[in-house]
Amino acid sequence: MKIKKLLITFTIIISLFIAVSPTITTFASEIDSKTETTNQETQKQFSTEQLEKELSSYIYVDENGHINFSGTLPITFRDKYSLDVFQERFDSLNAQVDNGEVRINDDLSVTNLGFTILASSGHTTKNYWWGTRHTFTKKSSYINYIYELNNATLVVAAGALLPGLGVPMGLSAVYIGKVANDLQYFLDSKGFKNGILLDYNITLFYSIYHR
């Protein structure tokens, strides 16, 4: 009887904590400041925050407008972060620079000089060297985005997550479905409030949090 009471009390405490916490994390069952998920079955994954903290200072834009790693990049980082994945992105961005399609800014964000993919009054995207930040300012746009992920082909869904990158290694229909489910869960459990941000990087790690 005592054990049953303890279990009920513990369940109530956890439920109350989740109800008042502004955001959540889904590393197994840990609770933290954001909903963050990795694709653990393929390549190495790193949070966008970690990538920006450890790698940004070793990335620069040269006189040709190309993005590159600096020569001072610690050699240990190459294996730690599987930098070939990022180098492929840099090569793609640099080719787009040469074609007049994008401009890489000093803050390492990427400005699209042509057609703006996914631009709408309630959903905008901004590209960075690490991936894409989605900003949702209207609940209807957020809900529609979830619907699109659930019903799109893999190629279309990949473009919806990381515009202009193609289909990253390890991306699957099951994984796209998980992204959509996490977006829906965040809305259902935390509400829309003043808007929601989705940071999605090329290691297939994503974070969902309020503006």
Coordinates of N, CA and C in Angstrom, one line a residue, residues 79-183:
D79 N 38.1 14.7 -36.4 CA 37.5 13.4 -36.1 C 36.3 13.6 -35.2
K80 N 36.4 14.5 -34.2 CA 35.4 14.7 -33.2 C 34.1 15.1 -33.9
Y81 N 34.1 16.0 -34.8 CA 32.9 16.5 -35.4 C 32.6 16.0 -36.8
S82 N 33.4 15.0 -37.3 CA 33.2 14.5 -38.7 C 33.1 15.7 -39.6
L83 N 34.1 16.5 -39.7 CA 34.1 17.7 -40.5 C 33.9 17.5 -42.0
D84 N 34.0 16.3 -42.5 CA 33.7 16.1 -43.9 C 32.3 16.5 -44.2
V85 N 31.4 16.3 -43.3 CA 30.0 16.6 -43.5 C 29.8 18.1 -43.7
F86 N 30.6 18.9 -42.8 CA 30.5 20.3 -42.9 C 31.2 20.9 -44.2
Q87 N 32.3 20.2 -44.5 CA 33.1 20.6 -45.7 C 32.2 20.5 -46.9
E88 N 31.4 19.4 -47.0 CA 30.5 19.2 -48.1 C 29.5 20.4 -48.2
R89 N 29.0 20.8 -47.0 CA 28.1 21.9 -47.0 C 28.8 23.2 -47.5
F90 N 30.0 23.4 -47.0 CA 30.8 24.6 -47.4 C 31.0 24.6 -48.9
D91 N 31.4 23.5 -49.4 CA 31.6 23.4 -50.9 C 30.3 23.7 -51.6
S92 N 29.2 23.2 -51.2 CA 27.9 23.5 -51.8 C 27.6 25.0 -51.7
L93 N 27.8 25.6 -50.5 CA 27.5 27.0 -50.3 C 28.4 27.9 -51.2
N94 N 29.7 27.5 -51.3 CA 30.7 28.3 -52.1 C 30.3 28.2 -53.6
A95 N 29.8 27.1 -54.0 CA 29.4 27.0 -55.4 C 28.2 27.9 -55.7
Q96 N 27.3 28.0 -54.7 CA 26.1 28.8 -54.8 C 26.6 30.3 -54.8
V97 N 27.6 30.6 -54.0 CA 28.2 32.0 -54.0 C 28.6 32.3 -55.4
D98 N 29.4 31.4 -56.0 CA 30.0 31.7 -57.4 C 28.9 31.8 -58.4
N99 N 27.7 31.2 -58.2 CA 26.6 31.3 -59.1 C 25.7 32.4 -58.8
G100 N 26.0 33.2 -57.8 CA 25.2 34.4 -57.5 C 23.9 34.0 -56.8
E101 N 23.8 32.9 -56.2 CA 22.6 32.4 -55.6 C 22.5 32.8 -54.2
V102 N 23.6 32.8 -53.5 CA 23.6 33.2 -52.0 C 24.8 34.1 -51.7
R103 N 24.7 34.7 -50.5 CA 25.8 35.5 -50.0 C 26.0 35.0 -48.6
I104 N 27.3 34.8 -48.2 CA 27.6 34.4 -46.9 C 28.0 35.6 -46.1
N105 N 27.4 35.9 -45.0 CA 27.6 37.1 -44.3 C 28.7 36.9 -43.2
D106 N 29.1 38.0 -42.7 CA 30.2 38.0 -41.7 C 29.8 37.2 -40.4
D107 N 28.5 37.2 -40.1 CA 28.1 36.4 -38.9 C 27.8 35.0 -39.3
L108 N 28.3 34.6 -40.5 CA 28.2 33.2 -41.0 C 26.7 32.7 -41.3
S109 N 25.8 33.7 -41.3 CA 24.5 33.4 -41.8 C 24.5 33.4 -43.4
V110 N 23.5 32.9 -44.0 CA 23.5 32.8 -45.5 C 22.3 33.5 -46.0
T111 N 22.5 34.5 -46.9 CA 21.4 35.2 -47.5 C 21.1 34.6 -48.9
N112 N 19.8 34.2 -49.1 CA 19.4 33.7 -50.4 C 19.1 34.9 -51.3
L113 N 19.8 35.0 -52.4 CA 19.7 36.1 -53.4 C 18.7 35.8 -54.5
G114 N 18.1 34.6 -54.4 CA 17.1 34.2 -55.4 C 15.8 34.0 -54.8
F115 N 15.1 32.9 -55.2 CA 13.8 32.6 -54.6 C 13.9 32.1 -53.2
T116 N 13.0 32.7 -52.3 CA 13.1 32.3 -50.9 C 12.1 31.2 -50.6
I117 N 12.7 30.1 -50.3 CA 11.9 28.9 -50.0 C 11.2 29.0 -48.7
L118 N 9.9 28.6 -48.7 CA 9.1 28.5 -47.5 C 8.8 29.8 -46.8
A119 N 9.0 30.9 -47.6 CA 8.7 32.2 -47.0 C 7.2 32.4 -46.9
S120 N 6.7 32.8 -45.8 CA 5.3 33.1 -45.6 C 5.2 34.1 -44.4
S121 N 4.0 34.6 -44.3 CA 3.8 35.6 -43.2 C 3.9 35.0 -41.8
G122 N 3.8 33.7 -41.7 CA 3.9 33.1 -40.4 C 5.0 32.1 -40.2
H123 N 5.8 31.9 -41.3 CA 6.9 30.9 -41.2 C 8.0 31.4 -42.1
T124 N 9.1 31.7 -41.5 CA 10.3 32.1 -42.2 C 11.5 31.3 -41.9
T125 N 12.5 31.2 -42.7 CA 13.7 30.4 -42.5 C 14.9 31.3 -42.7
K126 N 16.0 31.0 -41.9 CA 17.2 31.7 -42.1 C 18.3 30.6 -42.0
N127 N 19.2 30.6 -43.1 CA 20.2 29.6 -43.1 C 21.5 30.1 -42.5
Y128 N 22.2 29.1 -41.9 CA 23.5 29.4 -41.3 C 24.5 28.3 -41.8
W129 N 25.7 28.4 -41.4 CA 26.7 27.4 -41.8 C 26.4 26.1 -41.2
W130 N 25.7 26.0 -40.1 CA 25.4 24.8 -39.4 C 24.0 24.1 -39.9
G131 N 23.2 24.9 -40.5 CA 21.9 24.4 -40.9 C 20.9 25.5 -41.1
T132 N 19.6 25.3 -40.6 CA 18.5 26.2 -40.8 C 17.8 26.5 -39.5
R133 N 17.4 27.8 -39.3 CA 16.5 28.1 -38.2 C 15.1 28.5 -38.8
H134 N 14.1 27.8 -38.3 CA 12.7 28.1 -38.7 C 12.1 28.9 -37.6
T135 N 11.4 30.0 -38.0 CA 10.7 30.8 -37.1 C 9.2 30.8 -37.4
F136 N 8.4 30.4 -36.5 CA 7.0 30.4 -36.7 C 6.3 31.5 -35.8
T137 N 5.6 32.4 -36.4 CA 5.0 33.4 -35.7 C 3.4 33.3 -35.7
K138 N 3.0 32.3 -36.5 CA 1.5 32.1 -36.5 C 1.3 30.6 -36.3
K139 N 0.4 30.3 -35.4 CA 0.1 28.9 -35.1 C -0.4 28.1 -36.3
S140 N -1.2 28.8 -37.1 CA -1.7 28.1 -38.3 C -0.6 27.6 -39.3
S141 N 0.5 28.5 -39.4 CA 1.6 28.1 -40.2 C 2.4 26.9 -39.6
Y142 N 2.5 26.9 -38.3 CA 3.2 25.8 -37.6 C 2.4 24.5 -37.8
I143 N 1.1 24.5 -37.6 CA 0.3 23.3 -37.8 C 0.4 22.9 -39.3
N144 N 0.4 23.8 -40.2 CA 0.5 23.4 -41.6 C 1.8 22.8 -41.9
Y145 N 2.9 23.3 -41.3 CA 4.2 22.7 -41.5 C 4.3 21.3 -41.0
I146 N 3.7 21.0 -39.9 CA 3.6 19.6 -39.4 C 2.9 18.7 -40.4
Y147 N 1.8 19.2 -40.9 CA 1.0 18.5 -41.9 C 1.8 18.2 -43.1
E148 N 2.6 19.2 -43.6 CA 3.4 19.0 -44.8 C 4.5 17.9 -44.5
L149 N 5.1 17.9 -43.3 CA 6.1 16.9 -43.0 C 5.5 15.5 -43.0
N150 N 4.3 15.4 -42.5 CA 3.7 14.1 -42.4 C 3.2 13.6 -43.7
N151 N 3.0 14.4 -44.7 CA 2.5 14.0 -46.0 C 3.4 14.2 -47.2
A152 N 4.6 14.7 -47.0 CA 5.5 15.0 -48.1 C 6.3 13.8 -48.4
T153 N 6.9 13.7 -49.6 CA 7.9 12.7 -49.9 C 9.2 13.0 -49.2
L154 N 10.1 12.1 -49.2 CA 11.4 12.3 -48.4 C 12.1 13.5 -48.9
V155 N 12.2 13.7 -50.3 CA 13.0 14.8 -50.9 C 12.3 16.1 -50.5
V156 N 11.0 16.2 -50.6 CA 10.3 17.4 -50.3 C 10.4 17.7 -48.8
A157 N 10.3 16.7 -47.9 CA 10.4 16.9 -46.5 C 11.8 17.4 -46.1
A158 N 12.9 16.8 -46.8 CA 14.2 17.3 -46.5 C 14.4 18.7 -46.9
G159 N 13.8 19.1 -48.0 CA 13.9 20.5 -48.4 C 13.1 21.4 -47.5
A160 N 12.1 20.9 -46.8 CA 11.3 21.7 -45.8 C 12.1 21.9 -44.6
L161 N 13.0 20.9 -44.2 CA 13.8 21.0 -43.0 C 15.1 21.8 -43.3
L162 N 15.8 21.5 -44.3 CA 17.1 22.1 -44.6 C 17.1 22.6 -46.1
P163 N 16.5 23.7 -46.4 CA 16.3 24.2 -47.7 C 17.7 24.3 -48.5
G164 N 17.7 23.7 -49.7 CA 18.9 23.8 -50.5 C 20.0 22.8 -50.2
L165 N 19.8 21.9 -49.3 CA 20.8 21.0 -48.9 C 20.7 19.6 -49.6
G166 N 19.5 19.3 -50.1 CA 19.3 18.0 -50.6 C 18.8 17.1 -49.5
V167 N 19.1 15.8 -49.7 CA 18.7 14.8 -48.6 C 19.9 14.4 -47.8
P168 N 20.1 14.8 -46.6 CA 21.3 14.5 -45.8 C 21.4 13.0 -45.5
M169 N 22.6 12.5 -45.3 CA 22.8 11.1 -45.0 C 22.1 10.7 -43.7
G170 N 21.4 9.6 -43.8 CA 20.7 9.2 -42.6 C 19.2 9.6 -42.4
L171 N 18.8 10.5 -43.3 CA 17.4 11.0 -43.2 C 16.5 10.0 -43.8
S172 N 15.4 9.7 -43.1 CA 14.5 8.7 -43.5 C 13.1 9.1 -43.3
A173 N 12.1 8.4 -43.8 CA 10.7 8.8 -43.6 C 10.3 8.6 -42.2
V174 N 10.9 7.6 -41.5 CA 10.6 7.4 -40.1 C 11.1 8.6 -39.3
Y175 N 12.3 9.1 -39.6 CA 12.9 10.2 -38.9 C 12.1 11.5 -39.1
I176 N 11.6 11.7 -40.4 CA 10.8 12.9 -40.7 C 9.5 12.8 -39.8
G177 N 9.0 11.6 -39.7 CA 7.8 11.5 -38.9 C 8.0 11.8 -37.4
K178 N 9.2 11.5 -37.0 CA 9.5 11.8 -35.6 C 9.7 13.3 -35.4
V179 N 10.2 14.0 -36.3 CA 10.3 15.4 -36.2 C 8.9 16.0 -36.1
A180 N 8.0 15.5 -37.0 CA 6.6 16.0 -37.0 C 6.0 15.7 -35.7
N181 N 6.2 14.5 -35.2 CA 5.6 14.2 -33.9 C 6.1 15.0 -32.7
D182 N 7.4 15.3 -32.7 CA 8.0 16.2 -31.7 C 7.4 17.6 -31.8
L183 N 7.3 18.1 -33.0 CA 6.7 19.4 -33.2 C 5.3 19.5 -32.6

